CSV table of C-alpha atoms in Angstrom, one decimal:
chain,number,residue,atom,x,y,z
A,209,VAL,CA,112.1,-54.9,2.6
A,210,SER,CA,111.0,-55.2,6.3
A,211,ILE,CA,112.5,-54.5,9.6
A,212,THR,CA,114.2,-57.9,10.6
A,213,THR,CA,117.4,-56.7,12.1
A,214,ARG,CA,117.3,-57.4,16.0
A,215,GLU,CA,120.4,-55.3,17.0
A,216,LEU,CA,119.2,-53.3,20.0
A,217,THR,CA,121.0,-54.6,23.1
A,218,LEU,CA,119.9,-54.0,26.8
A,219,LEU,CA,122.0,-51.0,27.0
A,220,ASP,CA,120.5,-49.5,23.8
A,221,ALA,CA,116.9,-50.1,25.1
A,222,LEU,CA,117.8,-49.0,28.6
A,223,MET,CA,119.1,-45.5,27.2
A,224,LEU,CA,116.2,-45.2,25.0
A,225,ASN,CA,113.9,-45.4,27.9
A,226,ILE,CA,115.7,-43.3,30.5
A,227,GLY,CA,116.3,-40.7,27.7
A,228,VAL,CA,112.7,-40.2,27.0
A,229,MET,CA,111.6,-40.5,30.6
A,230,LEU,CA,111.9,-37.4,32.8
A,231,ALA,CA,113.0,-35.1,30.2
A,232,ALA,CA,112.5,-31.3,30.8
A,233,ALA,CA,110.0,-32.3,33.2
A,234,LEU,CA,112.7,-33.6,35.7
A,235,PHE,CA,113.7,-29.8,36.3
A,236,VAL,CA,110.0,-28.6,37.0
A,237,ILE,CA,108.0,-31.3,38.5
A,238,PRO,CA,110.4,-31.4,41.8
A,239,GLY,CA,109.0,-28.0,42.5
A,240,VAL,CA,105.4,-29.1,42.2
A,241,VAL,CA,106.0,-32.2,44.3
A,242,ILE,CA,107.5,-29.9,47.0
A,243,SER,CA,104.9,-27.3,46.9
A,244,THR,CA,102.1,-29.6,47.1
A,245,THR,CA,103.4,-32.0,49.7
A,246,GLY,CA,104.9,-29.5,52.0
A,247,THR,CA,107.7,-31.7,53.4
A,248,ALA,CA,110.8,-33.5,52.3
A,249,TRP,CA,109.6,-36.7,53.7
A,250,LEU,CA,106.1,-36.6,51.8
A,251,SER,CA,107.9,-35.4,48.6
A,252,ALA,CA,110.2,-38.6,48.8
A,253,LEU,CA,107.1,-40.8,49.3
A,254,ALA,CA,105.4,-39.1,46.5
A,255,TRP,CA,108.2,-40.0,44.0
A,256,LEU,CA,108.5,-43.5,45.5
A,257,THR,CA,104.6,-44.1,45.1
A,258,ALA,CA,104.7,-42.8,41.5
A,259,GLY,CA,107.7,-45.0,40.8
A,260,ALA,CA,105.9,-48.1,42.2
A,261,ILE,CA,102.9,-47.5,40.2
A,262,THR,CA,105.0,-46.8,37.1
A,263,TRP,CA,106.8,-50.1,37.7
A,264,CYS,CA,103.6,-51.9,38.0
A,265,GLY,CA,102.8,-50.5,34.4
A,266,ALA,CA,106.1,-51.4,33.1
A,267,ALA,CA,105.9,-54.9,34.4
A,268,THR,CA,102.6,-55.4,32.9
A,269,PHE,CA,103.6,-54.1,29.5
A,270,SER,CA,106.7,-56.2,29.6
A,271,GLU,CA,104.5,-59.3,29.3
A,272,LEU,CA,102.6,-57.8,26.3
A,273,GLY,CA,105.7,-56.4,24.6
A,274,ALA,CA,107.6,-59.9,25.1
A,275,ARG,CA,104.6,-61.6,23.8
A,276,TYR,CA,104.2,-59.5,20.7
A,277,PRO,CA,108.0,-58.0,20.1
A,278,GLN,CA,106.9,-56.0,17.0
A,279,ALA,CA,107.1,-52.5,15.8
A,280,GLY,CA,104.5,-50.6,17.2
A,281,GLY,CA,104.1,-52.1,20.8
A,282,PRO,CA,100.9,-51.2,22.2
A,283,TYR,CA,99.1,-50.9,18.5
A,284,VAL,CA,99.9,-54.5,18.2
A,285,PHE,CA,99.0,-56.0,21.5
A,286,LEU,CA,95.9,-53.8,22.0
A,287,GLY,CA,94.7,-55.0,18.5
A,288,GLN,CA,95.2,-58.5,19.6
A,289,ALA,CA,93.4,-58.2,23.0
A,290,TYR,CA,90.5,-56.2,21.9
A,291,SER,CA,90.0,-55.4,18.2
A,292,PRO,CA,92.0,-53.9,15.4
A,293,LEU,CA,90.0,-50.8,15.9
A,294,TRP,CA,91.5,-50.3,19.4
A,295,GLY,CA,95.0,-50.9,18.3
A,296,PHE,CA,94.5,-48.5,15.4
A,297,LEU,CA,93.2,-45.7,17.7
A,298,PHE,CA,96.1,-46.0,20.0
A,299,GLY,CA,98.3,-45.6,16.9
A,300,TRP,CA,96.4,-42.8,15.5
A,301,ILE,CA,96.5,-40.6,18.5
A,302,LEU,CA,100.2,-41.4,19.1
A,303,LEU,CA,100.9,-40.6,15.3
A,304,VAL,CA,98.8,-37.2,15.1
A,305,VAL,CA,99.1,-35.8,18.7
A,306,ILE,CA,101.1,-37.5,21.6
A,307,GLN,CA,104.5,-38.1,19.8
A,308,PRO,CA,104.7,-35.0,17.5
A,309,ALA,CA,103.4,-32.7,20.2
A,310,SER,CA,106.0,-34.0,22.6
A,311,ILE,CA,108.7,-33.8,20.1
A,312,ALA,CA,107.7,-30.2,19.3
A,313,ALA,CA,107.4,-29.1,23.0
A,314,LEU,CA,110.7,-30.5,23.9
A,315,ALA,CA,112.4,-29.1,20.8
A,316,ILE,CA,111.2,-25.8,21.7
A,317,ALA,CA,112.3,-26.2,25.3
A,318,GLY,CA,115.7,-27.2,24.4
A,319,MET,CA,116.1,-24.1,22.1
A,320,THR,CA,114.6,-21.9,24.8
A,321,TYR,CA,117.2,-23.0,27.3
A,322,ALA,CA,120.1,-22.7,24.7
A,323,GLY,CA,118.8,-19.1,24.5
A,324,ALA,CA,119.8,-18.6,28.1
A,325,LEU,CA,123.4,-19.3,27.1
A,326,THR,CA,123.4,-17.2,23.9
A,327,PRO,CA,120.2,-14.8,23.3
A,328,LEU,CA,118.1,-16.2,20.5
A,329,SER,CA,115.2,-14.4,18.8
A,330,PRO,CA,111.8,-16.2,18.8
A,331,VAL,CA,112.3,-16.8,15.0
A,332,ILE,CA,115.6,-18.5,15.5
A,333,THR,CA,114.3,-20.5,18.6
A,334,ARG,CA,111.3,-22.0,16.3
A,335,GLY,CA,113.6,-22.3,13.4
A,336,GLY,CA,116.3,-24.0,15.5
A,337,ALA,CA,113.7,-26.3,16.9
A,338,VAL,CA,112.5,-27.4,13.4
A,339,ALA,CA,116.1,-27.9,12.2
A,340,LEU,CA,116.7,-30.2,15.1
A,341,ILE,CA,113.7,-32.2,14.6
A,342,LEU,CA,114.5,-32.7,10.9
A,343,GLY,CA,118.3,-33.1,11.4
A,344,LEU,CA,117.6,-35.8,13.9
A,345,SER,CA,115.0,-37.5,11.7
A,346,ILE,CA,117.5,-37.8,9.0
A,347,TRP,CA,120.2,-39.0,11.4
A,348,ASN,CA,117.8,-41.8,12.7
A,349,ALA,CA,117.2,-42.8,9.0
A,350,ALA,CA,120.8,-43.5,8.3
A,351,GLY,CA,120.6,-46.6,10.2
A,352,LEU,CA,119.6,-48.5,13.5
A,353,ARG,CA,123.1,-48.5,15.0
A,354,ARG,CA,123.3,-44.7,14.3
A,355,SER,CA,119.9,-44.2,16.2
A,356,ALA,CA,121.3,-46.1,19.1
A,357,ALA,CA,124.6,-44.4,19.2
A,358,ILE,CA,123.3,-41.0,19.4
A,359,GLN,CA,120.8,-42.0,22.0
A,360,ASN,CA,123.1,-43.6,24.2
A,361,VAL,CA,125.5,-40.5,23.9
A,362,LEU,CA,123.0,-37.9,24.7
A,363,THR,CA,121.4,-40.1,27.7
A,364,VAL,CA,124.9,-40.7,29.3
A,365,VAL,CA,125.6,-36.7,29.1
A,366,LYS,CA,122.3,-36.2,30.7
A,367,LEU,CA,122.9,-38.7,33.5
A,368,VAL,CA,126.5,-37.3,34.1
A,369,LEU,CA,125.3,-33.7,34.3
A,370,LEU,CA,122.4,-34.7,36.7
A,371,THR,CA,124.7,-36.8,38.8
A,372,MET,CA,127.1,-33.8,39.1
A,373,ILE,CA,124.3,-31.6,40.2
A,374,VAL,CA,122.9,-34.0,42.8
A,375,VAL,CA,126.3,-34.8,44.2
A,376,GLY,CA,127.0,-31.0,44.5
A,377,PHE,CA,123.8,-30.3,46.2
A,378,PHE,CA,124.6,-32.8,48.9
A,379,TRP,CA,128.2,-32.0,49.2
A,380,TYR,CA,128.2,-28.4,49.1
A,381,GLY,CA,124.7,-27.5,50.2
A,382,GLY,CA,123.0,-27.7,53.6
A,383,ASP,CA,121.1,-24.8,54.1
A,384,GLY,CA,117.8,-26.9,54.0
A,385,MET,CA,118.9,-29.1,56.6
A,386,ASP,CA,115.7,-28.1,58.7
A,387,THR,CA,113.4,-29.1,56.0
A,388,PHE,CA,113.9,-32.8,56.8
A,389,ARG,CA,112.8,-32.4,60.5
A,390,ALA,CA,109.2,-32.4,59.9
A,391,PRO,CA,107.6,-35.6,58.4
A,392,PHE,CA,104.1,-33.8,57.8
A,393,PRO,CA,103.1,-30.4,57.0
A,394,ASP,CA,101.4,-27.9,59.1
A,395,ALA,CA,98.0,-28.4,57.5
A,396,THR,CA,94.8,-30.3,57.9
A,397,LEU,CA,94.6,-34.1,57.1
A,398,THR,CA,92.4,-33.2,54.1
A,399,ARG,CA,94.7,-30.8,52.7
A,400,THR,CA,97.7,-33.1,53.2
A,401,VAL,CA,96.2,-36.0,51.5
A,402,ALA,CA,95.0,-33.8,48.6
A,403,GLY,CA,98.4,-32.2,48.1
A,404,PHE,CA,100.0,-35.9,48.4
A,405,GLY,CA,97.7,-37.1,45.7
A,406,ALA,CA,98.5,-34.1,43.4
A,407,ALA,CA,102.0,-34.6,43.9
A,408,VAL,CA,101.9,-38.5,42.8
A,409,THR,CA,99.9,-37.5,39.9
A,410,ALA,CA,102.4,-34.8,38.8
A,411,ALA,CA,105.2,-37.4,39.4
A,412,LEU,CA,103.3,-40.1,37.3
A,413,TRP,CA,103.2,-37.6,34.5
A,414,ALA,CA,106.9,-36.9,34.8
A,415,PHE,CA,107.5,-40.6,34.0
A,416,SER,CA,105.8,-40.5,30.8
A,417,GLY,CA,107.8,-42.3,28.1
A,418,TRP,CA,108.3,-45.6,29.9
A,419,THR,CA,106.5,-47.4,27.1
A,420,GLY,CA,108.9,-46.3,24.6
A,421,VAL,CA,110.9,-49.5,24.3
A,422,THR,CA,107.8,-51.4,23.5
A,423,LEU,CA,107.6,-49.6,20.3
A,424,VAL,CA,111.0,-50.8,19.0
A,425,GLY,CA,110.0,-54.4,19.9
A,426,GLY,CA,110.8,-55.7,16.6
A,427,GLU,CA,114.4,-54.5,16.6
A,428,LEU,CA,115.3,-55.8,20.2
A,429,ARG,CA,117.9,-58.4,20.5
A,430,ASN,CA,116.3,-61.5,22.6
A,431,PRO,CA,113.2,-59.3,23.5
A,432,SER,CA,111.8,-61.7,25.9
A,433,VAL,CA,114.7,-60.9,28.2
A,434,THR,CA,115.8,-57.5,27.1
A,435,LEU,CA,112.6,-55.8,27.1
A,436,PRO,CA,111.4,-56.7,30.6
A,437,ARG,CA,114.8,-55.6,32.0
A,438,ALA,CA,115.0,-52.5,30.2
A,439,MET,CA,111.5,-51.4,31.4
A,440,SER,CA,112.0,-52.4,34.9
A,441,TYR,CA,115.7,-50.9,35.3
A,442,SER,CA,114.8,-47.6,33.7
A,443,VAL,CA,111.7,-47.1,35.9
A,444,ILE,CA,113.9,-47.8,38.9
A,445,ALA,CA,116.7,-45.6,37.7
A,446,THR,CA,114.6,-42.6,36.8
A,447,THR,CA,112.6,-43.1,40.1
A,448,VAL,CA,116.0,-42.9,42.1
A,449,LEU,CA,117.4,-40.0,40.1
A,450,ALA,CA,114.1,-38.1,40.7
A,451,LEU,CA,114.2,-38.9,44.4
A,452,LEU,CA,117.7,-37.9,45.0
A,453,LEU,CA,117.4,-34.7,42.8
A,454,THR,CA,114.4,-33.5,44.8
A,455,SER,CA,116.0,-34.3,48.1
A,456,GLY,CA,119.1,-32.5,47.0
A,457,VAL,CA,117.2,-29.5,46.1
A,458,LEU,CA,115.7,-29.2,49.7
A,459,TRP,CA,119.0,-30.0,51.3
A,460,ALA,CA,120.6,-27.1,49.4
A,461,LEU,CA,117.8,-24.5,49.6
A,462,PRO,CA,116.7,-22.7,52.6
A,463,PRO,CA,113.2,-23.5,53.7
A,464,ILE,CA,111.7,-20.3,52.9
A,465,ASP,CA,112.9,-20.5,49.3
A,466,ALA,CA,112.3,-24.3,48.7
A,467,PHE,CA,108.6,-24.0,48.9
A,468,ASP,CA,108.2,-20.9,46.7
A,469,SER,CA,110.3,-21.4,43.7
A,470,GLN,CA,109.1,-21.7,40.0
A,471,ARG,CA,112.7,-22.9,38.8
A,472,ILE,CA,113.6,-24.7,41.9
A,473,VAL,CA,116.4,-27.0,40.5
A,474,ALA,CA,118.1,-24.0,38.7
A,475,ASP,CA,117.6,-21.7,41.9
A,476,ALA,CA,119.1,-24.5,44.1
A,477,ALA,CA,122.1,-24.8,41.7
A,478,THR,CA,122.5,-21.1,41.6
A,479,HIS,CA,122.4,-20.9,45.3
A,480,VAL,CA,125.0,-23.5,45.9
A,481,PHE,CA,127.5,-22.9,42.9
A,482,GLY,CA,126.6,-19.4,41.6
A,483,GLY,CA,126.3,-18.4,38.1
A,484,VAL,CA,128.2,-21.6,37.0
A,485,GLY,CA,125.5,-23.7,38.6
A,486,GLY,CA,122.7,-22.2,36.5
A,487,ARG,CA,124.7,-22.8,33.6
A,488,VAL,CA,125.3,-26.5,34.4
A,489,VAL,CA,121.4,-26.9,35.0
A,490,THR,CA,120.9,-25.2,31.6
A,491,LEU,CA,123.2,-27.7,29.9
A,492,ALA,CA,121.6,-30.6,31.6
A,493,VAL,CA,118.1,-29.5,30.5
A,494,ILE,CA,119.3,-29.1,26.9
A,495,ALA,CA,120.9,-32.5,27.0
A,496,SER,CA,117.6,-34.0,28.5
A,497,CYS,CA,115.6,-32.3,25.7
A,498,LEU,CA,117.7,-33.6,23.2
A,499,ALA,CA,117.7,-37.1,24.4
A,500,ALA,CA,114.1,-37.2,24.7
A,501,VAL,CA,113.5,-35.7,21.2
A,502,ASN,CA,115.8,-38.4,19.6
A,503,GLY,CA,114.2,-41.1,21.7
A,504,LEU,CA,110.7,-40.0,20.5
A,505,LEU,CA,111.7,-39.7,17.0
A,506,PHE,CA,113.4,-42.9,17.0
A,507,SER,CA,110.5,-45.0,18.7
A,508,GLY,CA,107.5,-43.1,17.4
A,509,ALA,CA,108.3,-43.7,13.8
A,510,ARG,CA,107.8,-47.5,14.3
A,511,VAL,CA,104.2,-46.9,15.2
A,512,THR,CA,103.7,-45.0,11.8
A,513,TYR,CA,105.6,-47.7,10.0
A,514,ALA,CA,103.5,-50.5,11.6
A,515,LEU,CA,100.2,-48.6,10.7
A,516,ALA,CA,101.4,-48.3,7.1
A,517,ARG,CA,102.6,-51.8,6.8
A,518,ASP,CA,99.2,-53.0,7.8
A,519,GLY,CA,97.5,-50.9,5.2
A,520,LEU,CA,96.1,-48.3,7.8
A,521,PHE,CA,98.0,-45.4,6.7
A,522,ILE,CA,99.7,-44.3,3.4
A,523,ASN,CA,101.8,-46.9,1.7
A,524,TRP,CA,104.7,-44.5,1.3
A,525,ALA,CA,105.3,-44.5,5.2
A,526,ALA,CA,105.7,-48.4,5.1
A,527,ALA,CA,109.0,-48.1,3.1
A,528,VAL,CA,112.1,-49.4,4.5
A,529,ASN,CA,115.3,-48.1,3.3
A,530,GLU,CA,118.6,-49.9,2.6
A,531,GLN,CA,119.7,-49.6,6.1
A,532,LYS,CA,116.4,-51.4,7.0
A,533,VAL,CA,115.1,-48.5,8.8
A,534,PRO,CA,111.7,-47.0,8.3
A,535,GLY,CA,113.1,-43.7,6.7
A,536,ASN,CA,109.8,-42.5,5.2
A,537,ALA,CA,108.0,-42.8,8.6
A,538,LEU,CA,110.7,-41.0,10.3
A,539,LEU,CA,110.4,-38.3,7.7
A,540,CYS,CA,106.6,-38.1,7.9
A,541,GLN,CA,106.6,-38.0,11.7
A,542,GLY,CA,109.4,-35.2,11.5
A,543,ILE,CA,107.5,-32.9,9.1
A,544,TRP,CA,104.3,-33.0,11.2
A,545,ALA,CA,106.1,-32.3,14.3
A,546,SER,CA,107.8,-29.5,12.7
A,547,PHE,CA,104.4,-28.2,11.5
A,548,LEU,CA,103.1,-28.2,15.3
A,549,THR,CA,106.5,-26.6,16.2
A,550,LEU,CA,105.9,-23.6,13.7
A,551,THR,CA,102.1,-23.4,14.5
A,552,GLY,CA,102.6,-23.4,18.4
A,553,ARG,CA,99.6,-25.6,18.9
A,554,TYR,CA,101.4,-28.5,20.6
A,555,GLU,CA,101.0,-27.7,24.1
A,556,GLN,CA,97.2,-27.4,23.9
A,557,LEU,CA,96.8,-30.5,21.8
A,558,PHE,CA,98.9,-32.4,24.4
A,559,THR,CA,96.6,-31.2,27.3
A,560,TYR,CA,93.7,-32.5,25.5
A,561,VAL,CA,94.9,-36.2,25.1
A,562,VAL,CA,95.8,-36.7,28.9
A,563,VAL,CA,92.6,-38.8,29.3
A,564,ALA,CA,93.5,-40.7,26.2
A,565,VAL,CA,96.9,-41.7,27.6
A,566,TRP,CA,95.7,-43.1,30.9
A,567,LEU,CA,92.7,-44.7,29.0
A,568,PHE,CA,95.0,-46.7,26.8
A,569,TYR,CA,97.2,-47.6,29.8
A,570,MET,CA,94.2,-48.9,31.5
A,571,LEU,CA,93.5,-51.0,28.3
A,572,GLY,CA,97.0,-52.2,28.1
A,573,ALA,CA,96.7,-53.3,31.9
A,574,PHE,CA,93.7,-55.5,31.5
A,575,ALA,CA,94.9,-56.8,28.0
A,576,VAL,CA,97.2,-59.1,29.9
A,577,VAL,CA,94.3,-60.6,31.7
A,578,ILE,CA,92.3,-60.9,28.6
A,579,LEU,CA,95.1,-62.6,26.5
A,580,ARG,CA,96.1,-65.1,29.3
A,581,TYR,CA,92.4,-66.1,29.5
A,582,ARG,CA,91.7,-66.2,25.8
A,583,TYR,CA,95.0,-68.1,25.0
A,584,GLN,CA,95.4,-70.1,28.0
A,585,ASN,CA,97.7,-72.8,26.4
A,586,ASP,CA,100.0,-70.5,24.7
A,587,SER,CA,103.6,-70.1,25.8
A,588,ARG,CA,104.5,-66.9,27.4
A,589,PRO,CA,108.2,-65.6,26.9
A,590,HIS,CA,108.0,-63.5,29.9
A,591,GLU,CA,105.2,-63.2,32.7
A,592,VAL,CA,104.5,-60.3,34.9
A,593,ALA,CA,105.3,-60.9,38.7
A,594,GLY,CA,102.4,-60.8,41.0
A,595,TYR,CA,99.8,-61.7,38.4
A,596,PRO,CA,96.9,-60.7,38.5
A,597,TYR,CA,97.4,-58.1,41.2
A,598,ILE,CA,100.2,-56.0,39.4
A,599,PRO,CA,98.1,-55.5,36.2
A,600,VAL,CA,94.9,-55.0,38.2
A,601,ILE,CA,96.6,-52.4,40.4
A,602,PHE,CA,98.0,-50.3,37.5
A,603,GLY,CA,94.9,-50.6,35.5
A,604,THR,CA,92.7,-49.5,38.6
A,605,VAL,CA,95.1,-46.6,39.1
A,606,ALA,CA,94.9,-45.5,35.3
A,607,TRP,CA,90.9,-45.7,35.3
A,608,ALA,CA,91.0,-43.4,38.5
A,609,LEU,CA,93.2,-41.0,36.6
A,610,VAL,CA,90.7,-41.1,33.6
A,611,LEU,CA,87.9,-40.3,35.9
A,612,GLN,CA,89.8,-37.6,37.8
A,613,THR,CA,90.7,-35.9,34.4
A,614,LEU,CA,87.1,-36.1,33.5
A,615,TRP,CA,86.2,-34.5,36.7
A,616,SER,CA,88.9,-31.9,37.0
A,617,GLN,CA,89.1,-31.0,33.2
A,618,PRO,CA,85.9,-31.9,31.6
A,619,TRP,CA,86.2,-29.9,28.5
A,620,ASP,CA,89.9,-30.8,27.8
A,621,ALA,CA,88.7,-34.5,28.4
A,622,ILE,CA,85.9,-34.3,25.8
A,623,ILE,CA,88.1,-32.7,23.2
A,624,GLY,CA,90.7,-35.4,23.8
A,625,THR,CA,88.2,-38.1,23.5
A,626,SER,CA,86.9,-36.6,20.5
A,627,LEU,CA,90.4,-36.5,18.8
A,628,VAL,CA,90.6,-40.2,19.5
A,629,LEU,CA,87.3,-40.8,18.0
A,630,THR,CA,88.2,-39.0,14.8
A,631,GLY,CA,90.3,-42.2,14.2
A,632,ILE,CA,87.1,-44.3,13.7
A,633,PRO,CA,86.2,-43.0,10.2
A,634,VAL,CA,89.9,-42.9,9.3
A,635,PHE,CA,90.2,-46.8,10.5
A,636,TRP,CA,87.0,-47.6,8.5
A,637,TYR,CA,88.4,-46.0,5.2
A,638,TRP,CA,91.7,-47.7,5.3
A,639,SER,CA,90.0,-51.1,6.4
A,640,ARG,CA,87.7,-50.9,3.3
A,641,ARG,CA,90.7,-50.0,1.0
A,642,THR,CA,92.6,-53.2,2.4
A,643,ASN,CA,89.6,-55.4,3.2
A,644,ARG,CA,90.5,-55.7,6.7
A,645,ASP,CA,88.4,-56.9,9.6
A,646,VAL,CA,87.1,-54.2,11.8
C-alpha cells in the first residue's frame, strides 16, 4: 500500500502552514523585534522585510513542490537537483533533530503555559508533553481527514484568540500612542542598522515552518495550484498577523514598559484587560503550541516514510496502514520526540542545527535554477514569479545567514554541521543494502 489519496484541500494546506508558523515564538519574538529596533516603525519594517524574504523562499519552493508533489518535499527535490546524498542529508537532519526537537520544545511550552492555569509539577509537565505527542501521533495515524480536521480546528482557535487580542489592544489600548511618533531610535546609525538586522533575523526564525506543506505534497489535491497558493497565502497571513500583534502591543503599553519586557504580549494583555487578558494570552499560546505540534507530527512523518520507502531507513517505517497513512512513521517520530522531551536535550540540539536549516534553504533556492537549466524542455506545473531574481534573492539571504551563524556562533555551527555529516555513513550503509546510487 502507498500514499495515493490526494484529499488535502487548499484550506487544509493553508491551516497546516499557518498552524506551524509563528507558534510560541509569536509571543516572544515581538519583544525581541521591538527591543532591537527601538521604534514602532522600524519594528513594522522588520516584520515586513522578514515576510518579504520568507515569501521569496515560499515562492521558490512552490515551483519545486509543484514539480515534485511527493511525500518528503525537499528530500525529493534536493535529491533531484544535486544528488540523492543531499536529499538524504536534509531528510536525516529533519528526522533526527529538527522535527522531533521542535515537537518536544513546543509540547513542553504548551504544558508549561497550561501550568499557569492550573499548577503542574515538572514531572506532570514532562509526562503531559509526552502524552500529548503520543496521543496526537495516534490520532494522525487514524486517517488523513482526521489529521486535517484537528489541524484546521486548532489553527482556527489560534487565529480567533489572536484576533481577539489584537482587536482588544487597538480598541481598548492607547497608552503607547507616543511610541509611534519617532520613526528612528535615538542611537547611532551603526547601532540602528545592527539592531534592525538582528530584528529581521529573529523575525525570519519566527516564520520557520513555511516549508511544511511541501512535505505533504503527495497528498495535496491539485498540487500545482494548491501548494503555491497555500505557501503564498500562509506567509502573507502570518506576516500581517505578526505586524498587527507587534503594533497592537506598542499601542497598548506605555513606552517605558514596551521596550523593557520579557513577556511583552502577556504584559500588554494584562495592562489592558487585567488578569483576564493574561489568561486569554495563555490560552492563545497553548492553542498555538497544539496546532504547531500536530502540524509538525503530521508533516514530518511524511519525510520518515519517504526515506524508508526509498530504502534509506528501516522498512518498518515505510508501512502504510488501511487508512493509507504512514502510521509506523508517525509512531517512530512520536517515540523519538518523546525521548527528547524526557531527556531535555531538544533545545541544545535545535540550536546546533540553525546553520543547517539555512544551508538547506540556500540549496533549495538554487535548485530551481539548476533544474530549469538541466531540464529546459520539461513542462513546469508552476513557475516562480520574477525568476531568476526571487530564487537568487532568497538564496543569497540564506547564504548570508549561514555565514552570520558561522561568525557569531562558530562552535554551535561546527557541531550542527557535524550532526548533518553523520548522515553520510548512514546513507552509504542504506545505499549499499539497497544497491542505490550515491
